[in-house]
Short mmCIF file of C-alpha atoms in Angstrom, two decimals:
data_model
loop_
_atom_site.label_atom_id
_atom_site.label_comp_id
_atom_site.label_asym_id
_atom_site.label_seq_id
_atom_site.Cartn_x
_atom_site.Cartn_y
_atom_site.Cartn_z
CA UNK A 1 18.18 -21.42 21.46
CA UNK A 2 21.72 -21.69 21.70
CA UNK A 3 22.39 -18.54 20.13
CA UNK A 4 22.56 -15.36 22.69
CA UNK A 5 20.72 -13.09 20.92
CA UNK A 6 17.34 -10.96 22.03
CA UNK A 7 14.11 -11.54 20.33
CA UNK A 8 13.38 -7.96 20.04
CA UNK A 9 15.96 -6.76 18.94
CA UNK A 10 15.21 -9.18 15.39
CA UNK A 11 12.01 -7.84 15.29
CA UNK A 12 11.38 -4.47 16.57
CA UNK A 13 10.93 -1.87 14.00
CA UNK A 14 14.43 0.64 14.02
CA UNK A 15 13.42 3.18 11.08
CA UNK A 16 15.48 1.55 8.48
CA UNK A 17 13.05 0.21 6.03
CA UNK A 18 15.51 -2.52 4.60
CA UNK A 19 16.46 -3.96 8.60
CA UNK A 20 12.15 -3.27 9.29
CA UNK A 21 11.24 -5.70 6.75
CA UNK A 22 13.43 -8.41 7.82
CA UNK A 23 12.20 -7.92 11.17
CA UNK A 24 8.37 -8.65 9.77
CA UNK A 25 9.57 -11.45 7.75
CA UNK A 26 10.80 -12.86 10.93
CA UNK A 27 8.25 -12.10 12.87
CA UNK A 28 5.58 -13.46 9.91
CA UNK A 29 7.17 -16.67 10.22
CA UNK A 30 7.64 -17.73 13.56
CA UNK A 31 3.74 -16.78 13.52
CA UNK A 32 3.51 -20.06 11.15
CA UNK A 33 2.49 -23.03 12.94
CA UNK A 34 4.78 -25.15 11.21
CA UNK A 35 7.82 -22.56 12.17
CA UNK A 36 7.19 -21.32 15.42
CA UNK A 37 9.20 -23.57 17.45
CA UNK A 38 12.33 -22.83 15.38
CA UNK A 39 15.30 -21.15 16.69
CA UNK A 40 16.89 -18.09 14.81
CA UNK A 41 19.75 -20.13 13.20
CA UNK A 42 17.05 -22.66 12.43
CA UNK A 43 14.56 -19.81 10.25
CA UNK A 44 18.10 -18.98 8.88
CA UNK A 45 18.79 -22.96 7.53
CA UNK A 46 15.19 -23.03 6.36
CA UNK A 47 14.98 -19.86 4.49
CA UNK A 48 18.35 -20.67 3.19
CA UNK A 49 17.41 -24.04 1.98
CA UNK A 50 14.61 -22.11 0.24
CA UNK A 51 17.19 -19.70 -1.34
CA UNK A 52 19.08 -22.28 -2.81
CA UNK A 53 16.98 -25.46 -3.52
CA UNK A 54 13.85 -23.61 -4.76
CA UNK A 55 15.07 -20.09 -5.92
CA UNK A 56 17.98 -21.34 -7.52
CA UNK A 57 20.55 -19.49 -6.07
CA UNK A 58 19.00 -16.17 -7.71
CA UNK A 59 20.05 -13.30 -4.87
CA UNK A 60 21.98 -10.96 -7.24
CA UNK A 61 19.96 -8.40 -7.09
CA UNK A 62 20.25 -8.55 -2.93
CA UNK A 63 23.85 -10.39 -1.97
CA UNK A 64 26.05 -10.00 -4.55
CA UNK A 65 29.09 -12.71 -4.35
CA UNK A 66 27.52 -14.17 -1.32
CA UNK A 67 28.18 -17.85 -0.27
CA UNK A 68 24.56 -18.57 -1.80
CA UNK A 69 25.05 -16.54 -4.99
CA UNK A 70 28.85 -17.74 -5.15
CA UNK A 71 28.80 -19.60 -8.51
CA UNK A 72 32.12 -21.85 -7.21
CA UNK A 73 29.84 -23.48 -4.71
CA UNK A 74 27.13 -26.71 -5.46
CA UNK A 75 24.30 -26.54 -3.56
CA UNK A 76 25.27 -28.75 -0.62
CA UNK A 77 28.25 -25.99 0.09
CA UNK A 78 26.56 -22.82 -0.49
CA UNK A 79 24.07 -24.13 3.04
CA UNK A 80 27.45 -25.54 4.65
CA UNK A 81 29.15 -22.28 4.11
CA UNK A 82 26.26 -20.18 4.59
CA UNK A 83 25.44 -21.73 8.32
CA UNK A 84 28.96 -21.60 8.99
CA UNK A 85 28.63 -17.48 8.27
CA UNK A 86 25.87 -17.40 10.22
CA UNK A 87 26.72 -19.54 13.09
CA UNK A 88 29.83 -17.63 13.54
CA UNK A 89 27.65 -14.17 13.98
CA UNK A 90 25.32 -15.45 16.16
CA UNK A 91 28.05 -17.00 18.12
CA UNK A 92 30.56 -13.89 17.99
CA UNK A 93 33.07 -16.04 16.77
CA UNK A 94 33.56 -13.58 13.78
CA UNK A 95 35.69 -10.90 13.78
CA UNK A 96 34.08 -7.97 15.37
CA UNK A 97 35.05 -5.01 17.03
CA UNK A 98 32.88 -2.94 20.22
CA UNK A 99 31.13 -0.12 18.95
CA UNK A 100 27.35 1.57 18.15
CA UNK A 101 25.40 0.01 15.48
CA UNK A 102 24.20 2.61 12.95
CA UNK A 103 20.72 1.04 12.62
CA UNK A 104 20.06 -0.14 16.09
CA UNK A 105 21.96 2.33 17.64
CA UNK A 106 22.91 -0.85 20.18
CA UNK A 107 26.80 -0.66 21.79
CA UNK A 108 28.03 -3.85 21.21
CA UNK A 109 30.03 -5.97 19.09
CA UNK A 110 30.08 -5.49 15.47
CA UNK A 111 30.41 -7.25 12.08
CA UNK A 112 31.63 -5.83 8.99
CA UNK A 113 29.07 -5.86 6.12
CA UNK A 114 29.32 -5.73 2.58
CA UNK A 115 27.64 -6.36 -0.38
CA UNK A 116 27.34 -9.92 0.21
CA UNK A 117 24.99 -9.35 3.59
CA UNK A 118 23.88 -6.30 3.59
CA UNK A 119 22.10 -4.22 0.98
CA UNK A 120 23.45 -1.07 -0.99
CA UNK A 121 25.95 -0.47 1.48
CA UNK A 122 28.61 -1.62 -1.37
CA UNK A 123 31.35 0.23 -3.09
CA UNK A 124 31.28 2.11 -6.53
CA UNK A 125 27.95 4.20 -6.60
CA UNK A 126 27.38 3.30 -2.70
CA UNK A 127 30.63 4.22 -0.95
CA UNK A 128 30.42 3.67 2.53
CA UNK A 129 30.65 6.67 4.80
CA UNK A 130 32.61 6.40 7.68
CA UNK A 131 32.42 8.92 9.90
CA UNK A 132 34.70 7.70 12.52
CA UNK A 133 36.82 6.35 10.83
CA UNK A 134 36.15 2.74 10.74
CA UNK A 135 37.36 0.45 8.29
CA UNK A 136 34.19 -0.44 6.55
CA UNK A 137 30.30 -0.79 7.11
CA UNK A 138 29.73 -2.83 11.04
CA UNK A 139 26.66 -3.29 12.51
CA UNK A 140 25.18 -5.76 14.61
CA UNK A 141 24.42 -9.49 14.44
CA UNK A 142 20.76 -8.72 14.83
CA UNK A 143 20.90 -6.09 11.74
CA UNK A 144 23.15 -8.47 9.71
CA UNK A 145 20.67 -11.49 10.49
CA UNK A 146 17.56 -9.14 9.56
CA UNK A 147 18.99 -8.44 6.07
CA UNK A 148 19.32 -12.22 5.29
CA UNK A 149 15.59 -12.39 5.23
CA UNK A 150 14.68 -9.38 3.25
CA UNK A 151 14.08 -10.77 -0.28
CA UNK A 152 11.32 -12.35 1.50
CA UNK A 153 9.58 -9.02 1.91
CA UNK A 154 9.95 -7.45 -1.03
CA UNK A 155 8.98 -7.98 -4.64
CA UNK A 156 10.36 -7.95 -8.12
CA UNK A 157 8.80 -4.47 -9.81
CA UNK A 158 9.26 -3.73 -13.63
CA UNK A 159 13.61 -4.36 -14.17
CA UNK A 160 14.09 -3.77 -10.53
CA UNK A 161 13.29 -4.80 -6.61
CA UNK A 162 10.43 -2.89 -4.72
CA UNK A 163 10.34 -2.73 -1.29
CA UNK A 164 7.21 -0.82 0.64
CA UNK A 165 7.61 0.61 4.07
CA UNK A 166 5.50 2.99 6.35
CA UNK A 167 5.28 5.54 9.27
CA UNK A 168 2.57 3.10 10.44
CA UNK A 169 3.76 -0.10 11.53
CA UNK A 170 0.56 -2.61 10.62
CA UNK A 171 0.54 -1.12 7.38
CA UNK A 172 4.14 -2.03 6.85
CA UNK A 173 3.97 -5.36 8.46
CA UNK A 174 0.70 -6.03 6.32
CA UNK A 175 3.07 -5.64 3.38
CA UNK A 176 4.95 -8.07 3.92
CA UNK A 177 2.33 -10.63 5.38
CA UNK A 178 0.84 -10.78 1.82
CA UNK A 179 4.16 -11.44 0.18
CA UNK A 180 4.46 -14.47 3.08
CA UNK A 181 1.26 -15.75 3.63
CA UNK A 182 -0.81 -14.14 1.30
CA UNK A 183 -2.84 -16.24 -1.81
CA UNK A 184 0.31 -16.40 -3.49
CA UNK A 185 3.01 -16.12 -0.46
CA UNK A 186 5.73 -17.51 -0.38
CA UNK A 187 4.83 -19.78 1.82
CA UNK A 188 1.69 -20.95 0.44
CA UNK A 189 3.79 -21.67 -2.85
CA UNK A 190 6.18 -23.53 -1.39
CA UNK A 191 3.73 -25.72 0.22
CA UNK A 192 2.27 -26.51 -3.67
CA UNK A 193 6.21 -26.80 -4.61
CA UNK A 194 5.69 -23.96 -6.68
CA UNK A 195 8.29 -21.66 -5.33
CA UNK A 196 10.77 -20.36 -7.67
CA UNK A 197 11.69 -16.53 -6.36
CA UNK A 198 11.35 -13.45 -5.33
CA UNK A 199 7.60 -12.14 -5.34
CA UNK A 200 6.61 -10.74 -8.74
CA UNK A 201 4.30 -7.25 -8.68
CA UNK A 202 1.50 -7.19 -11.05
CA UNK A 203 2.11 -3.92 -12.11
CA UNK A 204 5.38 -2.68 -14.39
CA UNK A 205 4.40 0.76 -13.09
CA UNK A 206 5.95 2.38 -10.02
CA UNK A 207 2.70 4.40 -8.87
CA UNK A 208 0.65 1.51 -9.86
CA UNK A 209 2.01 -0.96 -7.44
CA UNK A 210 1.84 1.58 -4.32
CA UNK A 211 -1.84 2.62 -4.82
CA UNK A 212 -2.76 -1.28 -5.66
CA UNK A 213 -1.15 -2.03 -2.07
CA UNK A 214 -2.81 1.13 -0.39
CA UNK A 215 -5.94 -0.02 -1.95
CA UNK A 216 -5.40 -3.33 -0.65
CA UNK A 217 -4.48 -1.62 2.79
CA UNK A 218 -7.82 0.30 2.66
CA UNK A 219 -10.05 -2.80 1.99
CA UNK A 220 -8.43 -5.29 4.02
CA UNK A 221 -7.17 -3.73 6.81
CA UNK A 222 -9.24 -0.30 7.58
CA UNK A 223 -8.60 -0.67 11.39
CA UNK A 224 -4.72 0.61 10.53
CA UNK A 225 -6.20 3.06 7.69
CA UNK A 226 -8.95 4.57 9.25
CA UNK A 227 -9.63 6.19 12.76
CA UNK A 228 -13.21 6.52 11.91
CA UNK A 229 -15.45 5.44 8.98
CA UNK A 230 -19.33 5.52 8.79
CA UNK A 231 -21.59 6.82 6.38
CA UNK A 232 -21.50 10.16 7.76
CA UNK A 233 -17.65 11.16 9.01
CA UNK A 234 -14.56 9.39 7.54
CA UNK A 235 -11.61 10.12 9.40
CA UNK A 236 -7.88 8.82 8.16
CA UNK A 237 -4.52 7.97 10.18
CA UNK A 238 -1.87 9.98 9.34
CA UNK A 239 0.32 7.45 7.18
CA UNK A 240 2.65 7.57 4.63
CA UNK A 241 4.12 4.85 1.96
CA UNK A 242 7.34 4.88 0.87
CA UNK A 243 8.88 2.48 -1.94
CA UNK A 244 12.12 2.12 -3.03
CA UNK A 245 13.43 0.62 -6.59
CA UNK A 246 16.78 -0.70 -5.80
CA UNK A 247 19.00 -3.28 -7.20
CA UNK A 248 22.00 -4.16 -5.64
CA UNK A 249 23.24 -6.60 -8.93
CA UNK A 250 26.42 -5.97 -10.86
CA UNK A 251 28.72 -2.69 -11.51
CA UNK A 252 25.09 -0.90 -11.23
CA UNK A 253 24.12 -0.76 -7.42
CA UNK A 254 20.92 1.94 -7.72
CA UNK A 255 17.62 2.99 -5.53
CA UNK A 256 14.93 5.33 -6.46
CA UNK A 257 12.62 6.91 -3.57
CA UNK A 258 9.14 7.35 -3.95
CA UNK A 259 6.91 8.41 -1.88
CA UNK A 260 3.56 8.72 -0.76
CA UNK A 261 2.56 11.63 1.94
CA UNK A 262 0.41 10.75 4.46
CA UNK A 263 -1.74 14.04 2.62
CA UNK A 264 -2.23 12.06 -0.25
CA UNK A 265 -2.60 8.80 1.41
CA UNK A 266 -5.34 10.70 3.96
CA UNK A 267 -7.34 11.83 0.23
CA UNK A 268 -6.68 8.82 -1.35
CA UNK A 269 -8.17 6.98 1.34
CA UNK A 270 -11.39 9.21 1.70
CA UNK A 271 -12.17 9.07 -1.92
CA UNK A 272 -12.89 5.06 -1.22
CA UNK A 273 -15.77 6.32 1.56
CA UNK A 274 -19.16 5.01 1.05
CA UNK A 275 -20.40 8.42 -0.36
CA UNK A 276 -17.12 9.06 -2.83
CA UNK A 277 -15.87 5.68 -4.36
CA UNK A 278 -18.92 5.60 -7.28
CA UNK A 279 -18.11 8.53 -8.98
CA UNK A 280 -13.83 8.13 -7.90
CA UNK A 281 -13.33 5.10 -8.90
CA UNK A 282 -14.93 5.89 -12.70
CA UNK A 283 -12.79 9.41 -12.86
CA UNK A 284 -9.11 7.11 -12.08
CA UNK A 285 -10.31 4.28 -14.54
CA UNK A 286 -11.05 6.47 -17.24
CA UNK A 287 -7.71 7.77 -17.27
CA UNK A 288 -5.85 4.84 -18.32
CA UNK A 289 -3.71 5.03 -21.27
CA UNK A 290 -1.92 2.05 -23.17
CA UNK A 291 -0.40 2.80 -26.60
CA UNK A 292 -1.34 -0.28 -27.66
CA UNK A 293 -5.02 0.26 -27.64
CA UNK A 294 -5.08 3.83 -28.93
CA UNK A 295 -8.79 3.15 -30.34
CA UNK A 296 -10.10 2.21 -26.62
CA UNK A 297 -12.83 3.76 -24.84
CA UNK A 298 -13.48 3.69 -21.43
CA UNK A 299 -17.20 2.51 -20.77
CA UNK A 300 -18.17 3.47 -17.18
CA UNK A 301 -21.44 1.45 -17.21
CA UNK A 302 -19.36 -2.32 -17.76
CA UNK A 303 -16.05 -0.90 -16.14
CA UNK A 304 -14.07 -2.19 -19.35
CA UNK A 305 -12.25 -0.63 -21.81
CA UNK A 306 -13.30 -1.30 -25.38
CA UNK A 307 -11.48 -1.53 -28.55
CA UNK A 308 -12.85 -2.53 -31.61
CA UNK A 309 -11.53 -6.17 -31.29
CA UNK A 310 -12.09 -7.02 -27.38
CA UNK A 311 -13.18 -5.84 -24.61
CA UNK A 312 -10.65 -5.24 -21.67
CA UNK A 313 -11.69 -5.45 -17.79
CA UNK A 314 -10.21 -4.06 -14.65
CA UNK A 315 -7.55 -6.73 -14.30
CA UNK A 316 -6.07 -6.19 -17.22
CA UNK A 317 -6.49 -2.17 -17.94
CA UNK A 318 -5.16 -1.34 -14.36
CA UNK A 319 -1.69 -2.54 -15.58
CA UNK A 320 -1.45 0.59 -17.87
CA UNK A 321 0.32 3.86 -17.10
CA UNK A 322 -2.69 6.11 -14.97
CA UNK A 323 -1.85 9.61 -15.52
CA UNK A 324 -4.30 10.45 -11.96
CA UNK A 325 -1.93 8.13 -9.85
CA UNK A 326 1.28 9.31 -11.48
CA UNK A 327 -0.06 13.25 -10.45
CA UNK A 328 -0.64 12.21 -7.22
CA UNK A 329 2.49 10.69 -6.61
CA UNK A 330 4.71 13.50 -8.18
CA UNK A 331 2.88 16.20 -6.14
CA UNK A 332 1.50 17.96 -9.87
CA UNK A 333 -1.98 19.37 -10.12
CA UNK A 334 -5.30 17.71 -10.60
CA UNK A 335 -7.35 20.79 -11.32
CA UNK A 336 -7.34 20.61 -15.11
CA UNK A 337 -8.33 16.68 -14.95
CA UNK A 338 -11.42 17.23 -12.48
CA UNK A 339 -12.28 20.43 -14.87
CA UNK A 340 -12.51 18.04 -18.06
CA UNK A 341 -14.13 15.22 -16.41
CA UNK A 342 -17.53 16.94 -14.16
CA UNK A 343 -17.90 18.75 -17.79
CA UNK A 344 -19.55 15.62 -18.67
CA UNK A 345 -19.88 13.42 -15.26
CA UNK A 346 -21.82 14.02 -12.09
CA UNK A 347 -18.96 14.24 -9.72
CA UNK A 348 -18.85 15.72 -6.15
CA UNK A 349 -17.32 18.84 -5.55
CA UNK A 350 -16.31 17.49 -1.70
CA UNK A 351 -14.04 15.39 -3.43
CA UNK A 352 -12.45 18.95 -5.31
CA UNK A 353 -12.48 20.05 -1.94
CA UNK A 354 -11.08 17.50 0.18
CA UNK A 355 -7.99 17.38 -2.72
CA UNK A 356 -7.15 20.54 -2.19
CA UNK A 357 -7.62 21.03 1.54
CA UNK A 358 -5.60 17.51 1.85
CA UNK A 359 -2.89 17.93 -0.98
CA UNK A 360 -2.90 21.21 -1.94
CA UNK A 361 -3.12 22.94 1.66
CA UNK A 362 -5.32 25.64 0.32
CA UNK A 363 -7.14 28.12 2.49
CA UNK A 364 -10.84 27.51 2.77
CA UNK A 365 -11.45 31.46 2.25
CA UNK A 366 -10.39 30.68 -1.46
CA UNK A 367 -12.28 28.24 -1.99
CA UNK A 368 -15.28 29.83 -0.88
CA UNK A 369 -14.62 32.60 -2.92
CA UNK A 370 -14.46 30.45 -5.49
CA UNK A 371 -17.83 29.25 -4.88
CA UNK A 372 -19.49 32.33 -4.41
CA UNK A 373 -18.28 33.64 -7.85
CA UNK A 374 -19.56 30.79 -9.28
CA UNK A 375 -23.03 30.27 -7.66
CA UNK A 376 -23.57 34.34 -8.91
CA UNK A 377 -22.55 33.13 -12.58
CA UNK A 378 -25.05 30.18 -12.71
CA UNK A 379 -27.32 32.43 -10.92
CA UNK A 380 -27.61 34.61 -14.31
CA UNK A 381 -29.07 33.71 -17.42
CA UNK A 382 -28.35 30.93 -19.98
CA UNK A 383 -26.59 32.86 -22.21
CA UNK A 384 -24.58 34.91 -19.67
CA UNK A 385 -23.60 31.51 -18.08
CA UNK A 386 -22.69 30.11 -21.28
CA UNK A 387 -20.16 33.21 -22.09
CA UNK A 388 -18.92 32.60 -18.61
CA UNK A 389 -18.02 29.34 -19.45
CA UNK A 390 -16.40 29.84 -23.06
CA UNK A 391 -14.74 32.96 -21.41
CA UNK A 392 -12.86 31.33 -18.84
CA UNK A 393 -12.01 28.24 -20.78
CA UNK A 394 -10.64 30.34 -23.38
CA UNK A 395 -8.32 32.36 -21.11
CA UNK A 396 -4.99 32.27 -21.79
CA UNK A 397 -3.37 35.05 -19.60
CA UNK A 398 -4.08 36.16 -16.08
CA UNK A 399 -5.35 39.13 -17.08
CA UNK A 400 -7.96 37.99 -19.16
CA UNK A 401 -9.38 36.24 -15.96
CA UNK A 402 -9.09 39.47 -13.40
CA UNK A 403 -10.74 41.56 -16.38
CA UNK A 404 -13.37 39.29 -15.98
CA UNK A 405 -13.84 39.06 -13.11
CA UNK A 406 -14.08 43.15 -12.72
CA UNK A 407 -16.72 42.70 -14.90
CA UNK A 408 -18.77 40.80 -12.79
CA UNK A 409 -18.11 42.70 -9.86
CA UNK A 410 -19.53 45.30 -12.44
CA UNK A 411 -22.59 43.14 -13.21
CA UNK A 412 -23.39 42.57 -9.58
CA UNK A 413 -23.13 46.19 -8.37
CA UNK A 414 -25.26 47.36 -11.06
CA UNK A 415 -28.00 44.75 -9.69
CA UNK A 416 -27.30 44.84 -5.85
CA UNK A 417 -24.93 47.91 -4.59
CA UNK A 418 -25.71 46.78 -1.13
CA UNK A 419 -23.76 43.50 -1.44
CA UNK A 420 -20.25 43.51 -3.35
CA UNK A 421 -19.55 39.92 -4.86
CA UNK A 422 -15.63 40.43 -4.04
CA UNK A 423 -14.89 42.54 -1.67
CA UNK A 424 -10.95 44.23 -1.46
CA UNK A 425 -9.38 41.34 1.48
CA UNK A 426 -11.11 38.65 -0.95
CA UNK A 427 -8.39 39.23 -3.49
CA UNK A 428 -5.42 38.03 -1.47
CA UNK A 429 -7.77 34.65 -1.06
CA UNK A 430 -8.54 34.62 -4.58
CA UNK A 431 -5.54 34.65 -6.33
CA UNK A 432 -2.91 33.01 -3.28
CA UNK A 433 0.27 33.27 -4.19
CA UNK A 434 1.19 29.65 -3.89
CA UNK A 435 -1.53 28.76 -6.32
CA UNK A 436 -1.52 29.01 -10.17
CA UNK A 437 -3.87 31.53 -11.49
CA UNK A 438 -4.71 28.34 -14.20
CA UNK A 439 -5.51 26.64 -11.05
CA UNK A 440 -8.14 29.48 -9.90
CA UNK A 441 -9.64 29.60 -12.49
CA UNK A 442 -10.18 25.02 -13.30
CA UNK A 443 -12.04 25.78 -9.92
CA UNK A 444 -14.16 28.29 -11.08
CA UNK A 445 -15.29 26.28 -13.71
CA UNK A 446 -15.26 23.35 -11.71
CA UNK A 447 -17.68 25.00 -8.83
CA UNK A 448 -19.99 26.20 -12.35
CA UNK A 449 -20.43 22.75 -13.69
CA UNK A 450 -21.01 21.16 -10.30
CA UNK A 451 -23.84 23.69 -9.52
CA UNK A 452 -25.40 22.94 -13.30
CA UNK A 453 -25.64 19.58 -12.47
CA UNK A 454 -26.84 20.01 -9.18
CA UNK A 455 -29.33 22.24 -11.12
CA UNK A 456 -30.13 19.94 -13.62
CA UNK A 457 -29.21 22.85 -16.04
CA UNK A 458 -27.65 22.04 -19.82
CA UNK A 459 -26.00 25.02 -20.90
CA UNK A 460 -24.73 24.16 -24.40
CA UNK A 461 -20.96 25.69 -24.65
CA UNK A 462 -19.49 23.86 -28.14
CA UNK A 463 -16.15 23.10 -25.92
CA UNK A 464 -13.90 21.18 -28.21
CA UNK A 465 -12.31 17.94 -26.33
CA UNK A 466 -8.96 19.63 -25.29
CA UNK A 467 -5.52 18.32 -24.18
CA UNK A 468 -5.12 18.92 -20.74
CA UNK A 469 -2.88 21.42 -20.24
CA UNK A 470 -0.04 20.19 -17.51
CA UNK A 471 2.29 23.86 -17.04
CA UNK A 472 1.91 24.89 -13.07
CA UNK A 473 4.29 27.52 -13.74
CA UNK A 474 2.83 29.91 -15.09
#
């Protein structure tokens, strides 16, 4: 190719998400038929010519004062200059100096980068740390080249850039196919002449756009997602999504980490099984909110939300903030949500159960002391369940649920001696100290309402509709 440079080392994944992605953009295109026989510096003049001709120049948010995004140059320059850069990399002609790449961890010669070819490694907020002592930012050509073909991979998310990586490499490649190749890639866009820039999300909302893309990951490509799935066992890969909100523009160089554990991902992912999705997928829709449609109601029967002027379906209600997905991306509590919802919904408890074995780590002796207390409640009579239920949802301190409790361990001795319904090792189980005792008890009431419905039982309790209450620390 005229260039010595290795293959791999462009595309091989190296653990830094930004040099990863434009490894798979790379790699994406020299899979296209109309690509593949191009040389590195010739995927450089093509993406460049793409860059300037069809995106306008717009790379401000990437390159800042780069030869594309320098406003002194006309088009025919800003290509001149830039394959000039390039060239000079690839060729070694640049200055450079011997050394260890910090991405690649590679000894050999090294290029200075900046703002204008590499990504938040600027000055101002971003100071470069240099821990020997060099006299800027170097890595090597291959890193340098990768960056060049990042804001192929990434897309534009609310005010700033989003940019998806994972522990598991087809999921993170996968990402980046669909912003290539994808109904509306990149490069099926620029085919219709319809390219103008970077990929835009559909979603304004952080948590939004990851589980839209893990849903997407769990539909199209359950090979990566999914080391088993029948009707019967569903077993997950251990993978996590990370996205980070970065901007590299102006005075204001900033990037925001989210991320996805591989805990979540793993529940996330099980709640789409055969035997979960119809009553998951009703529990996250419902819990849309838009300010804008205040009067709405969720309608589980058309999967629309209706106000009293239209009627709003999936494609349009998924764009509004989802208080579910924001939990499950902050780490906070779900208890109180699945309490309010099986109060009026059949839902499985195995999906209560696989949330907090998967996300909340809890020991499996508390939650089946959780369900024996509560298959002895339902076990009584109508209106002893029924005070069960007001008296637990009306709890405010932790001593209002112990006291009850010692009162059924009251109510069962008096009836059966031989069998205690908590027995003295139970209680560590039963109130863990890394769980709320508000937690304990949503999953008391949870495991009641389950076994009503299971038992076809109606046991009416006059519950007001309440605010969810959102306090873990308590």
């Amino acid at each position: 190719m005229g260039q010595q440079i290795e293959i791999t080392s462009l595309i091989q994944p190296t653990g830094d998400p930004f040099a990863d992605v434009g490894g798979y953009v790379i790699e994406t295109l020299w899979e296209d038929p109309n690509l593949k026989d191009k040389d590195i510096l010739g995927l450089i003049e093509y993406v460049a010519n793409m860059y300037i001709n069809q995106w306008n120049a717009n790379l401000h948010a990437f390159f800042l004062n780069s030869k594309i995004t320098q406003p002194a140059f006309d088009s025919k320059r800003k290509l001149a200059e830039t394959m000039v850069y390039y060239r000079s990399i690839l060729n070694e002609t640049a200055p450079s100096q011997v050394g260890y790449c910090r991405i690649s961890g590679r000894k050999t010669n090294l290029f200075a980068a900046g703002r204008d070819n590499h990504i938040l490694s600027g000055s101002s907020t971003f100071i470069n740390f240099h821990h020997g002592f060099e006299s800027g930012l170097y890595l090597s050509k291959e890193i340098i080249v990768r960056f060049f073909f990042v804001p192929l991979g990434v897309m534009q998310l609310g005010d700033k850039i989003g940019l998806i990586s994972s522990n598991n490499n087809i999921v993170a490649k996968y990402y980046v196919q669909q912003l290539l190749t994808g109904p509306d890639g990149h490069l099926t866009t620029l085919g219709r002449g319809l390219a103008s820039g970077v990929a835009r999300s559909d979603y304004g909302i952080v948590a939004n756009a990851l589980f839209a893309f893990a849903d997407s990951c769990i539909k199209n490509i359950r090979k990566a997602v999914f080391a088993r799935f029948d009707e019967n066992v569903v077993e997950v890969h251990d993978t996590t999504l990370s996205l980070y909100h970065f901007t590299n523009f102006g005075a204001k160089p900033e990037v925001v980490m989210y991320q996805l554990p591989a805990t979540v991902f793993g529940f996330y992912a099980l709640c789409q099984a055969i035997s979960y999705s119809e009553y998951w997928r009703p529990f996250v829709a419902a819990h849309y909110r838009n300010s804008k449609y205040k009067d709405a109601k969720y309608s589980q029967d058309s999967d629309t939300w209706v106000s009293a002027k239209e009627e709003l379906a999936y494609d349009s209600y998924s764009t509004w903030r989802n208080v579910i997905l924001e939990r499950l991306l902050n780490g906070e509590t779900l208890a109180p949500y699945f309490k309010e919802w099986i109060r009026k919904h059949k839902f499985p408890f195995q999906i209560v159960e696989n949330y907090l074995f998967y996300v909340k780590n809890m020991d499996k002796r508390t939650l089946q002391k959780i369900k024996d207390v509560a298959g002895f409640i339902v076990s009584r009579d109508e209106d002893s369940i029924k005070k069960a239920i007001l008296r637990l949802n009306r709890a405010k301190y932790v001593q209002e649920v112990r006291q009850y409790l010692l009162k059924l361990i009251d109510d069962n001795y008096k009836t059966n001696p031989t069998t205690p319904l908590i027995r003295l090792e139970d209680v560590e189980y039963l109130f863990p100290e890394t769980v709320s005792w508000r937690e304990i008890r949503d999953l008391l009431l949870i495991a009641i309402y389950e076994k009503l419905h299971d038992n076809h039982m109606i046991v009416p309790t006059e519950i007001e509709e309440q605010e969810v209450e959102t306090s873990e620390n308590e």
